PDB file of C-alpha atoms in Angstrom:
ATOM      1  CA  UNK A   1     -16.418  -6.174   4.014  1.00 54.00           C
ATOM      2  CA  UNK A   2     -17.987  -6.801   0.324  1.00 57.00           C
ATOM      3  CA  UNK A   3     -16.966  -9.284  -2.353  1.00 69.00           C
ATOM      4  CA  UNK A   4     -18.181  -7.532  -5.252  1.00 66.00           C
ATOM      5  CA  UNK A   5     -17.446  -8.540  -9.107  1.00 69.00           C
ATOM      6  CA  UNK A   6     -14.851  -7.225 -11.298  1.00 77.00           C
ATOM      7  CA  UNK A   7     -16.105  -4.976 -13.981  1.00 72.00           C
ATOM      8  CA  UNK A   8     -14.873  -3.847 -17.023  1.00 85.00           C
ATOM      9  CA  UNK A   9     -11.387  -1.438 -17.084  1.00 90.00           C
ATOM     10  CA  UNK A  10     -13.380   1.533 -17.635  1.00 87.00           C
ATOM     11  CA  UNK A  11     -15.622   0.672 -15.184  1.00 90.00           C
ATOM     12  CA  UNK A  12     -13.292  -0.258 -12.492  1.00 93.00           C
ATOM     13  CA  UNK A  13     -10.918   2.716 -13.480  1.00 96.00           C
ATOM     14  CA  UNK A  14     -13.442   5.719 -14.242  1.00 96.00           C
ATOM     15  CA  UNK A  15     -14.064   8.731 -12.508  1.00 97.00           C
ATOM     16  CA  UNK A  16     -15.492   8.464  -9.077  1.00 96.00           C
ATOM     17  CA  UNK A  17     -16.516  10.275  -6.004  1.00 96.00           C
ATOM     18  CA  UNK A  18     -15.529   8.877  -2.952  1.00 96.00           C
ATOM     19  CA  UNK A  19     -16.326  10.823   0.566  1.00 94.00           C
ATOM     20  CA  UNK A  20     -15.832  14.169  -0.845  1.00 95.00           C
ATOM     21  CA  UNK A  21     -12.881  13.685  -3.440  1.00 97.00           C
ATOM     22  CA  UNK A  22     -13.075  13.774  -6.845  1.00 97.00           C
ATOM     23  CA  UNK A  23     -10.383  10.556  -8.152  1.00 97.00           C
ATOM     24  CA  UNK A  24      -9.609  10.993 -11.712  1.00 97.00           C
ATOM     25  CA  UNK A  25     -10.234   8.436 -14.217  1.00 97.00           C
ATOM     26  CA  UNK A  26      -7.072   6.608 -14.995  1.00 97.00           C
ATOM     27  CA  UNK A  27      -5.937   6.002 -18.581  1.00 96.00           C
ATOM     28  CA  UNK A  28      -5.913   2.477 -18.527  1.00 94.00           C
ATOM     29  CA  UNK A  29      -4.365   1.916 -22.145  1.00 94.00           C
ATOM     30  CA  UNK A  30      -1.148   3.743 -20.779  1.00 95.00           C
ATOM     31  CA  UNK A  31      -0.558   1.063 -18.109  1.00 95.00           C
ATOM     32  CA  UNK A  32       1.099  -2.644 -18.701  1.00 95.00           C
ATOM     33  CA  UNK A  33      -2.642  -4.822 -18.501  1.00 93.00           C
ATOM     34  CA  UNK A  34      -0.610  -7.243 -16.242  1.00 95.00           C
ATOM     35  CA  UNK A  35      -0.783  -4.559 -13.284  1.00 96.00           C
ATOM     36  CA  UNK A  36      -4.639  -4.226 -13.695  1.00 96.00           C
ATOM     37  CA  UNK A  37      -7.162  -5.790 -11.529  1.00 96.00           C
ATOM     38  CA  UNK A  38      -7.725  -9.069 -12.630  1.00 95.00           C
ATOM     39  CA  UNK A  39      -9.009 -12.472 -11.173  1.00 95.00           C
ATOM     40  CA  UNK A  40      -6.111 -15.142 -11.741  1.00 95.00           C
ATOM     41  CA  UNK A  41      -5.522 -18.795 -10.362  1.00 96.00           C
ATOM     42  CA  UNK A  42      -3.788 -18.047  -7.158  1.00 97.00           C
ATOM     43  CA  UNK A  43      -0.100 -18.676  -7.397  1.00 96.00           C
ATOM     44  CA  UNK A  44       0.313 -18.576  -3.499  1.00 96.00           C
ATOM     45  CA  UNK A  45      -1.298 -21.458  -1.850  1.00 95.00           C
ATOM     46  CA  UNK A  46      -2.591 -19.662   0.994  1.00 97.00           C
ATOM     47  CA  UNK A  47      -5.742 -19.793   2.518  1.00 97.00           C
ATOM     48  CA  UNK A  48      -8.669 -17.338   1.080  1.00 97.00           C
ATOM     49  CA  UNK A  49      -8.936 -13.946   2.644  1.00 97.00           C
ATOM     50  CA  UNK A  50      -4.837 -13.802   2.822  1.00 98.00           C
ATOM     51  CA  UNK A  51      -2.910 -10.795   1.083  1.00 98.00           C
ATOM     52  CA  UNK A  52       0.114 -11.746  -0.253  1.00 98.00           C
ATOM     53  CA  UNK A  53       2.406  -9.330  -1.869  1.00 96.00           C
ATOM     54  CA  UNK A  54       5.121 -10.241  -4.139  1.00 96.00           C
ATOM     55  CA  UNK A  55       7.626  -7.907  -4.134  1.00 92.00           C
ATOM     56  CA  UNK A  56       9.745  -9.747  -7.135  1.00 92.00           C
ATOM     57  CA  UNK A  57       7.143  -9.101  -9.773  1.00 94.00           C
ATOM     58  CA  UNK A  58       5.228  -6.040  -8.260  1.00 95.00           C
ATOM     59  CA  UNK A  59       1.705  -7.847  -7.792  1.00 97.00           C
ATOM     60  CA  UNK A  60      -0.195  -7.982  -4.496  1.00 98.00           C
ATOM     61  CA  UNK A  61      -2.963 -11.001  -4.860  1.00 98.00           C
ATOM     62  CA  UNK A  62      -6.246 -10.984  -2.208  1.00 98.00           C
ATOM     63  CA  UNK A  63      -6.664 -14.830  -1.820  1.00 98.00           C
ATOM     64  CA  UNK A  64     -10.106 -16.219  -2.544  1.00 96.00           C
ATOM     65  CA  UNK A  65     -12.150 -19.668  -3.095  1.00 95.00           C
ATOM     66  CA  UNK A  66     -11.592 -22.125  -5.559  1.00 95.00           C
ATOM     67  CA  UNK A  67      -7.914 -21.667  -6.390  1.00 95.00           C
ATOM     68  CA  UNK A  68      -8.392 -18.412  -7.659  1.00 95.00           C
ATOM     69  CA  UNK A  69      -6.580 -14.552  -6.531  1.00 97.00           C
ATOM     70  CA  UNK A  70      -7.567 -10.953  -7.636  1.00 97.00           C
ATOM     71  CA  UNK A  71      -4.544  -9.855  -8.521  1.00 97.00           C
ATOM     72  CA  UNK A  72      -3.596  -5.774  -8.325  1.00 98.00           C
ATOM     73  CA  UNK A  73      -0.689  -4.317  -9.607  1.00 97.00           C
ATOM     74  CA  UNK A  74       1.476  -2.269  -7.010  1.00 96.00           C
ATOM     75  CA  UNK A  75       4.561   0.120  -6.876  1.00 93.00           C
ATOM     76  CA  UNK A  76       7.164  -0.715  -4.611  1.00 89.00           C
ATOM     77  CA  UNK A  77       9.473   1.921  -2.893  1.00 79.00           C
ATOM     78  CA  UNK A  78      12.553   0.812  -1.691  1.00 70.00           C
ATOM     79  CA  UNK A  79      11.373   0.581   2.121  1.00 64.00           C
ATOM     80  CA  UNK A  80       8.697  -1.715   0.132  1.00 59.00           C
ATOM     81  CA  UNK A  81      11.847  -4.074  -0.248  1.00 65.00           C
ATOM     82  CA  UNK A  82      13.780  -3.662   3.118  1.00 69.00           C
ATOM     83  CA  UNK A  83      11.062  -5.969   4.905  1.00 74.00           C
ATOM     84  CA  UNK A  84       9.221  -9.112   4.860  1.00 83.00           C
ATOM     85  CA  UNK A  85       7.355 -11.386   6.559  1.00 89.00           C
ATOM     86  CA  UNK A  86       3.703 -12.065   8.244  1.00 94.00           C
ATOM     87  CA  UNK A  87       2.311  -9.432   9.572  1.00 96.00           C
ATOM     88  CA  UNK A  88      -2.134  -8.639   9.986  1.00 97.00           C
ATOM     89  CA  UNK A  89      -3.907  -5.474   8.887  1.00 97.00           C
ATOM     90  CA  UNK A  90      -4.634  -3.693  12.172  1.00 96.00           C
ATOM     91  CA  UNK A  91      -5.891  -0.683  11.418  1.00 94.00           C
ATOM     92  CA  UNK A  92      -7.520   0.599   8.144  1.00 96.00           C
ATOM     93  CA  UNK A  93      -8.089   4.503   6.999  1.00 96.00           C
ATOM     94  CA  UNK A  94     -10.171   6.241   4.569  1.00 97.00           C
ATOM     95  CA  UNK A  95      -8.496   9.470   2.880  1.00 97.00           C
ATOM     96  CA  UNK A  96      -5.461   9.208   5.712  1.00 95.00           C
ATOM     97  CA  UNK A  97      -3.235  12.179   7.037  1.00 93.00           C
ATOM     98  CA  UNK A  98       0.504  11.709   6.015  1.00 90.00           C
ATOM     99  CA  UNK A  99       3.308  12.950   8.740  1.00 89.00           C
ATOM    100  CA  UNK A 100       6.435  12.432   7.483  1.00 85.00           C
ATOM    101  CA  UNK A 101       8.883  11.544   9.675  1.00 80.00           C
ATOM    102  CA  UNK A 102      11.344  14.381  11.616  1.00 86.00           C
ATOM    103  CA  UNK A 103      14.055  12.696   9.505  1.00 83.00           C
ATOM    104  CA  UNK A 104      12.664  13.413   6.303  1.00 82.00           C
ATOM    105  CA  UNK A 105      11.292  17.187   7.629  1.00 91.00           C
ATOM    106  CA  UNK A 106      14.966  18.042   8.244  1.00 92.00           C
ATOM    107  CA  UNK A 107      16.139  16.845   4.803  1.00 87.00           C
ATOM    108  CA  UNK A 108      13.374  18.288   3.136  1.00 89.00           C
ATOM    109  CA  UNK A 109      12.726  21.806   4.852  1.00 94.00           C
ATOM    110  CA  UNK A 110       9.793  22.137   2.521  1.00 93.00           C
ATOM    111  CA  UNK A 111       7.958  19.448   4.163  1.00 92.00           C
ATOM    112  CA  UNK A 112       7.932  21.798   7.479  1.00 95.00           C
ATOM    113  CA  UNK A 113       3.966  22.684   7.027  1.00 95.00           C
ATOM    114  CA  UNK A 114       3.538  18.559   7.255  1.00 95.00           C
ATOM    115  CA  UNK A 115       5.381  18.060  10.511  1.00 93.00           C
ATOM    116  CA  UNK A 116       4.078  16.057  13.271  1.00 91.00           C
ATOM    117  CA  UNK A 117       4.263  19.569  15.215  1.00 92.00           C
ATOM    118  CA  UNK A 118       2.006  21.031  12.450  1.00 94.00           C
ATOM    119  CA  UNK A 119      -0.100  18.620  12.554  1.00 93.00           C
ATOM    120  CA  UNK A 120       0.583  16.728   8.996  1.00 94.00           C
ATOM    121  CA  UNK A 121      -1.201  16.661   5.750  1.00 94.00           C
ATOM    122  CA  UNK A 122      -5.172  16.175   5.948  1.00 94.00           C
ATOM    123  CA  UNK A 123      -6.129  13.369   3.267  1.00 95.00           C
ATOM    124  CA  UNK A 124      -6.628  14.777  -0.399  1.00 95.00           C
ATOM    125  CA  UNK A 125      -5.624  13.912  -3.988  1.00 94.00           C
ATOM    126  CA  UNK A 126      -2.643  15.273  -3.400  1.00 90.00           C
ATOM    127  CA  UNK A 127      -1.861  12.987  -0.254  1.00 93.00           C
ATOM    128  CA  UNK A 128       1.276  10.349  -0.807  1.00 90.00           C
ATOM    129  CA  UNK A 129      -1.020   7.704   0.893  1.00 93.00           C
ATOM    130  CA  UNK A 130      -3.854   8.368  -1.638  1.00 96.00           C
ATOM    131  CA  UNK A 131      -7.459   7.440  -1.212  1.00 98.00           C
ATOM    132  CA  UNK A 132      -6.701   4.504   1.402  1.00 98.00           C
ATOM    133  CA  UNK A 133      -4.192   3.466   3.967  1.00 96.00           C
ATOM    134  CA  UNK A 134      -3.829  -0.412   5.661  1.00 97.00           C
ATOM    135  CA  UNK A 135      -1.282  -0.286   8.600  1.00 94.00           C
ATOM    136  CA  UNK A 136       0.226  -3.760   9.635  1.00 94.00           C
ATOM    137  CA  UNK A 137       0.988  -4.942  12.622  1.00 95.00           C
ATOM    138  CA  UNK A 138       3.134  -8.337  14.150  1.00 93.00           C
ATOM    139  CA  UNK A 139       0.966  -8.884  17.932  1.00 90.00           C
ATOM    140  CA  UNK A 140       1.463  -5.383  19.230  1.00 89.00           C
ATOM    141  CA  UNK A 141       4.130  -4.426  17.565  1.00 91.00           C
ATOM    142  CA  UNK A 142       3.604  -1.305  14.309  1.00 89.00           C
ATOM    143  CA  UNK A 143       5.777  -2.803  11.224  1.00 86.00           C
ATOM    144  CA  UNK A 144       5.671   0.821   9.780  1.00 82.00           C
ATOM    145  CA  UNK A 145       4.717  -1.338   6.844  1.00 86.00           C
ATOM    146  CA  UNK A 146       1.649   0.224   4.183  1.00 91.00           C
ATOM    147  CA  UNK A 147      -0.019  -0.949   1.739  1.00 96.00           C
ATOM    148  CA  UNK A 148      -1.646   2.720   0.429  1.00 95.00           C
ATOM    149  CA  UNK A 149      -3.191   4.199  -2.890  1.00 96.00           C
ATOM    150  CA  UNK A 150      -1.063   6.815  -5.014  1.00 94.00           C
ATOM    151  CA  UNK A 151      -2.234   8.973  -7.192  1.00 91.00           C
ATOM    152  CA  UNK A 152       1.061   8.207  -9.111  1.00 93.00           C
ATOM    153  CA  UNK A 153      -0.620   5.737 -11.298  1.00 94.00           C
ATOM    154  CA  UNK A 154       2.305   5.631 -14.037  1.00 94.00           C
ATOM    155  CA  UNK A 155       4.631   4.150 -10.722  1.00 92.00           C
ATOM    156  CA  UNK A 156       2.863   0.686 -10.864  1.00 95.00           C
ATOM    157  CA  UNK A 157       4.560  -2.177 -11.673  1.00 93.00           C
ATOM    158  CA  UNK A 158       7.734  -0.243 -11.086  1.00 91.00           C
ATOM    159  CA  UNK A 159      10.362   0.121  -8.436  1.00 86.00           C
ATOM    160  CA  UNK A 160      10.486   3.898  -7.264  1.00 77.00           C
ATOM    161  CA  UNK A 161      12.188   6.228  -5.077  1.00 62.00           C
ATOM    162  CA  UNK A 162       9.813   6.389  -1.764  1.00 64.00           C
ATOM    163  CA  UNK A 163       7.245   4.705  -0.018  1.00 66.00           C
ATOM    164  CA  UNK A 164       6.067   1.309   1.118  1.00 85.00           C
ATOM    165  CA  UNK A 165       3.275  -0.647  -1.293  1.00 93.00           C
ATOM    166  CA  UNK A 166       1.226   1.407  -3.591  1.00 94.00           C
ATOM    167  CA  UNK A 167      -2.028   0.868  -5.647  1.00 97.00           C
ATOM    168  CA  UNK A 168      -3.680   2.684  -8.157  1.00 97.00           C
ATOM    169  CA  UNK A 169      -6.177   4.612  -5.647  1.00 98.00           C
ATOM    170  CA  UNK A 170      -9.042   2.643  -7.235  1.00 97.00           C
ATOM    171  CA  UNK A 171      -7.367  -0.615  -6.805  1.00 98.00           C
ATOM    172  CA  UNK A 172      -6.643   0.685  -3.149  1.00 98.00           C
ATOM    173  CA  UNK A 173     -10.407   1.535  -2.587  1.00 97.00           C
ATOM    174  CA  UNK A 174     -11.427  -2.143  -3.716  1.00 96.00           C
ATOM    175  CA  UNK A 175      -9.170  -3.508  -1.839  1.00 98.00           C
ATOM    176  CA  UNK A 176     -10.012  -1.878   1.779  1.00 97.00           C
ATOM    177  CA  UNK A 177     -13.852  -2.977   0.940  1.00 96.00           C
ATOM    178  CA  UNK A 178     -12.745  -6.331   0.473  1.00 96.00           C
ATOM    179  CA  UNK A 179     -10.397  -7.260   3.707  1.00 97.00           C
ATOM    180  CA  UNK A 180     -11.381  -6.551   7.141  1.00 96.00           C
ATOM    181  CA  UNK A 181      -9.416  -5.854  10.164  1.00 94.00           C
ATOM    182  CA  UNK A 182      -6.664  -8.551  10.922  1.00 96.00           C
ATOM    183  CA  UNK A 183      -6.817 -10.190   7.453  1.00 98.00           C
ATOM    184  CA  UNK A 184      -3.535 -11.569   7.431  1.00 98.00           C
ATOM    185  CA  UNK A 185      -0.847 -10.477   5.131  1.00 97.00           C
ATOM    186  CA  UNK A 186       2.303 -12.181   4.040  1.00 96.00           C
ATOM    187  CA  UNK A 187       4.975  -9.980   2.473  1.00 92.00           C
ATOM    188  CA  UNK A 188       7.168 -12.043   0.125  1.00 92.00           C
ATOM    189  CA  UNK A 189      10.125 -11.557  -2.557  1.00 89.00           C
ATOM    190  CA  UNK A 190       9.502 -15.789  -3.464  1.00 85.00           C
ATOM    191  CA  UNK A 191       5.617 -16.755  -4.328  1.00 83.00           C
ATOM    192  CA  UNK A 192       5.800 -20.496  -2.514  1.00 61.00           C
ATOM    193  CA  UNK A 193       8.926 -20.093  -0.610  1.00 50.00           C
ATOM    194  CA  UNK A 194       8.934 -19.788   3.248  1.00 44.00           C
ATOM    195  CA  UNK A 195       8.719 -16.257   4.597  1.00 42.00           C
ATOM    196  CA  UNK A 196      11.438 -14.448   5.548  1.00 40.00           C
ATOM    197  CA  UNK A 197      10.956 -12.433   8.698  1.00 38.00           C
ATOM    198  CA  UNK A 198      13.519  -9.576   9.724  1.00 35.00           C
ATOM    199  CA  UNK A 199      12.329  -9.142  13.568  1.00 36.00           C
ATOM    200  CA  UNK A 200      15.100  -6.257  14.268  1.00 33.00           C
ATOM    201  CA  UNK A 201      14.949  -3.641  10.591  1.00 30.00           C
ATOM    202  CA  UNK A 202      11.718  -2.259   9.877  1.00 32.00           C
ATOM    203  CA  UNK A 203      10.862   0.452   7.012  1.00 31.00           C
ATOM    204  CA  UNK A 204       9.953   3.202   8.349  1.00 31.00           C
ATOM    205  CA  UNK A 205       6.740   4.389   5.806  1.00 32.00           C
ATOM    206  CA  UNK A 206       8.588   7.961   3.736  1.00 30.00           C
ATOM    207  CA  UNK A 207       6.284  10.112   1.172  1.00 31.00           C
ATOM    208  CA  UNK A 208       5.520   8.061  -1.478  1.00 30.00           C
ATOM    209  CA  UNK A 209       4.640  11.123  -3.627  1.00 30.00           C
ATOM    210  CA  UNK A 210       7.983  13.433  -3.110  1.00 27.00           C
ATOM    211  CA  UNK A 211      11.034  11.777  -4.927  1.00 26.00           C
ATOM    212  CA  UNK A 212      13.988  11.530  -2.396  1.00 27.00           C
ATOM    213  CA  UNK A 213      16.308   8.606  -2.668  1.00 28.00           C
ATOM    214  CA  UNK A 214      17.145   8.384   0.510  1.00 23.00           C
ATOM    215  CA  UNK A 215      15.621   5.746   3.045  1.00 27.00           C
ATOM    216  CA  UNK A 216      14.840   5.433   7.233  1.00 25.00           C
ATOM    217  CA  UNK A 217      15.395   2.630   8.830  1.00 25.00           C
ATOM    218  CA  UNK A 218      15.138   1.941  12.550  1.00 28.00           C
ATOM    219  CA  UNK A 219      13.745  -0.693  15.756  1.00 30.00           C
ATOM    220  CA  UNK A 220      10.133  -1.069  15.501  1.00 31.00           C
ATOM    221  CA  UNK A 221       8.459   1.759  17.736  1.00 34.00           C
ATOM    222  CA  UNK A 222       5.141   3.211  16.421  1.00 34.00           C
ATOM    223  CA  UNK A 223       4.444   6.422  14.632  1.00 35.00           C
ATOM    224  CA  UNK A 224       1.820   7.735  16.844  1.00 32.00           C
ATOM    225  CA  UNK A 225       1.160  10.549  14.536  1.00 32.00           C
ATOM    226  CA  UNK A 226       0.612   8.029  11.479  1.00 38.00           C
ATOM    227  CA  UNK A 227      -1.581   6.044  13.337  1.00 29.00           C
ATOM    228  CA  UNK A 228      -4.580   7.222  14.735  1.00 23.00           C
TER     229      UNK A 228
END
């Protein structure tokens, strides 16, 4: 993993290619500054290399040396709010397929093409999970907990209908260049306070680009067609 420098907004937030997709350049002016990239002293007290997202004020901070954070801004869906707790990034995915859940398939019959039994939706711009996908994990066990890009960039910093924890996809890019494999992550509605862990309700991950305001919940069993 890489510990580049911040650049400027336009530089951090232009147009890029990244493996074969085009990502817009995103109109920084339009968004609240507060939800941009930004190094800040780190309000967490955990040790560096921890992700810690705060779910009160829609910021997820990377911990790093010398009492400092990168701060990113993030949208939270409501299954972004039905769990918290510790948890380690266990697998990481460039461009990831989105299968929504049967659930959601039968609610939404246009969703059929994006089944598990059709396979799902290849990666693309157009993908709910955006440019990047981190799956966490407690031991063994699949939280069916994401932190994933969006090409919904006017949704950060704001609660919305679907979905776990999204990023700007340039934000999510950064990030997944800067954590490796089991970097721990601590999921948190109170910056300082213990964690709350909910061992028995789990969010089950819904399309964070298809507004629905309805939400899965379930035991933890993993997605084997999310995860792969």
């Amino acid at each position: 993993y890489v510990d580049p420098p911040l650049g400027d907004y336009e530089t951090m937030y232009g147009a890029t290619s990244d493996n074969g997709f085009d990502l817009p350049a995103i109109p920084v002016n339009k968004i609240d500054h507060q939800f941009l990239r930004q190094i800040v002293p780190d309000p967490t007290g955990q040790r560096p290399g921890t992700i810690v997202v705060d779910t009160t004020n829609h910021f997820l901070y990377l911990v790093r040396e010398g009492g400092q954070a990168i701060r990113y801004g993030v949208g939270l869906g409501r299954a972004g709010f039905e769990w918290s707790g510790d948890a380690v990034v266990q697998w990481k995915q460039k461009w990831p397929k989105w299968t929504p859940p049967d659930e959601m398939v039968a609610r939404q019959p246009e969703l059929t093409q994006y089944s598990a039994k059709n396979g799902g939706m290849p990666g693309g711009l157009k993908n709910p999970l955006g440019a990047r996908a981190l799956y966490l994990f407690q031991g063994d066990q699949d939280t069916l907990y994401r932190l994933h890009g969006s090409p919904e960039w006017w949704s950060i910093g704001k609660s919305v209908s679907s979905g776990c924890v999204r990023l700007i996809n340039q934000d999510i890019v950064d990030l997944y260049d800067r954590v490796p494999s089991k970097t721990p992550v601590i999921v948190t509605a109170d910056i300082g306070a213990p964690v709350a862990d909910v061992p028995d309700r789990r969010a089950i991950p819904i399309d964070a680009g298809v507004p629905t305001g309805s939400i899965l919940l379930g035991p933890v069993k993993r997605l084997t067609n999310e995860i792969f």
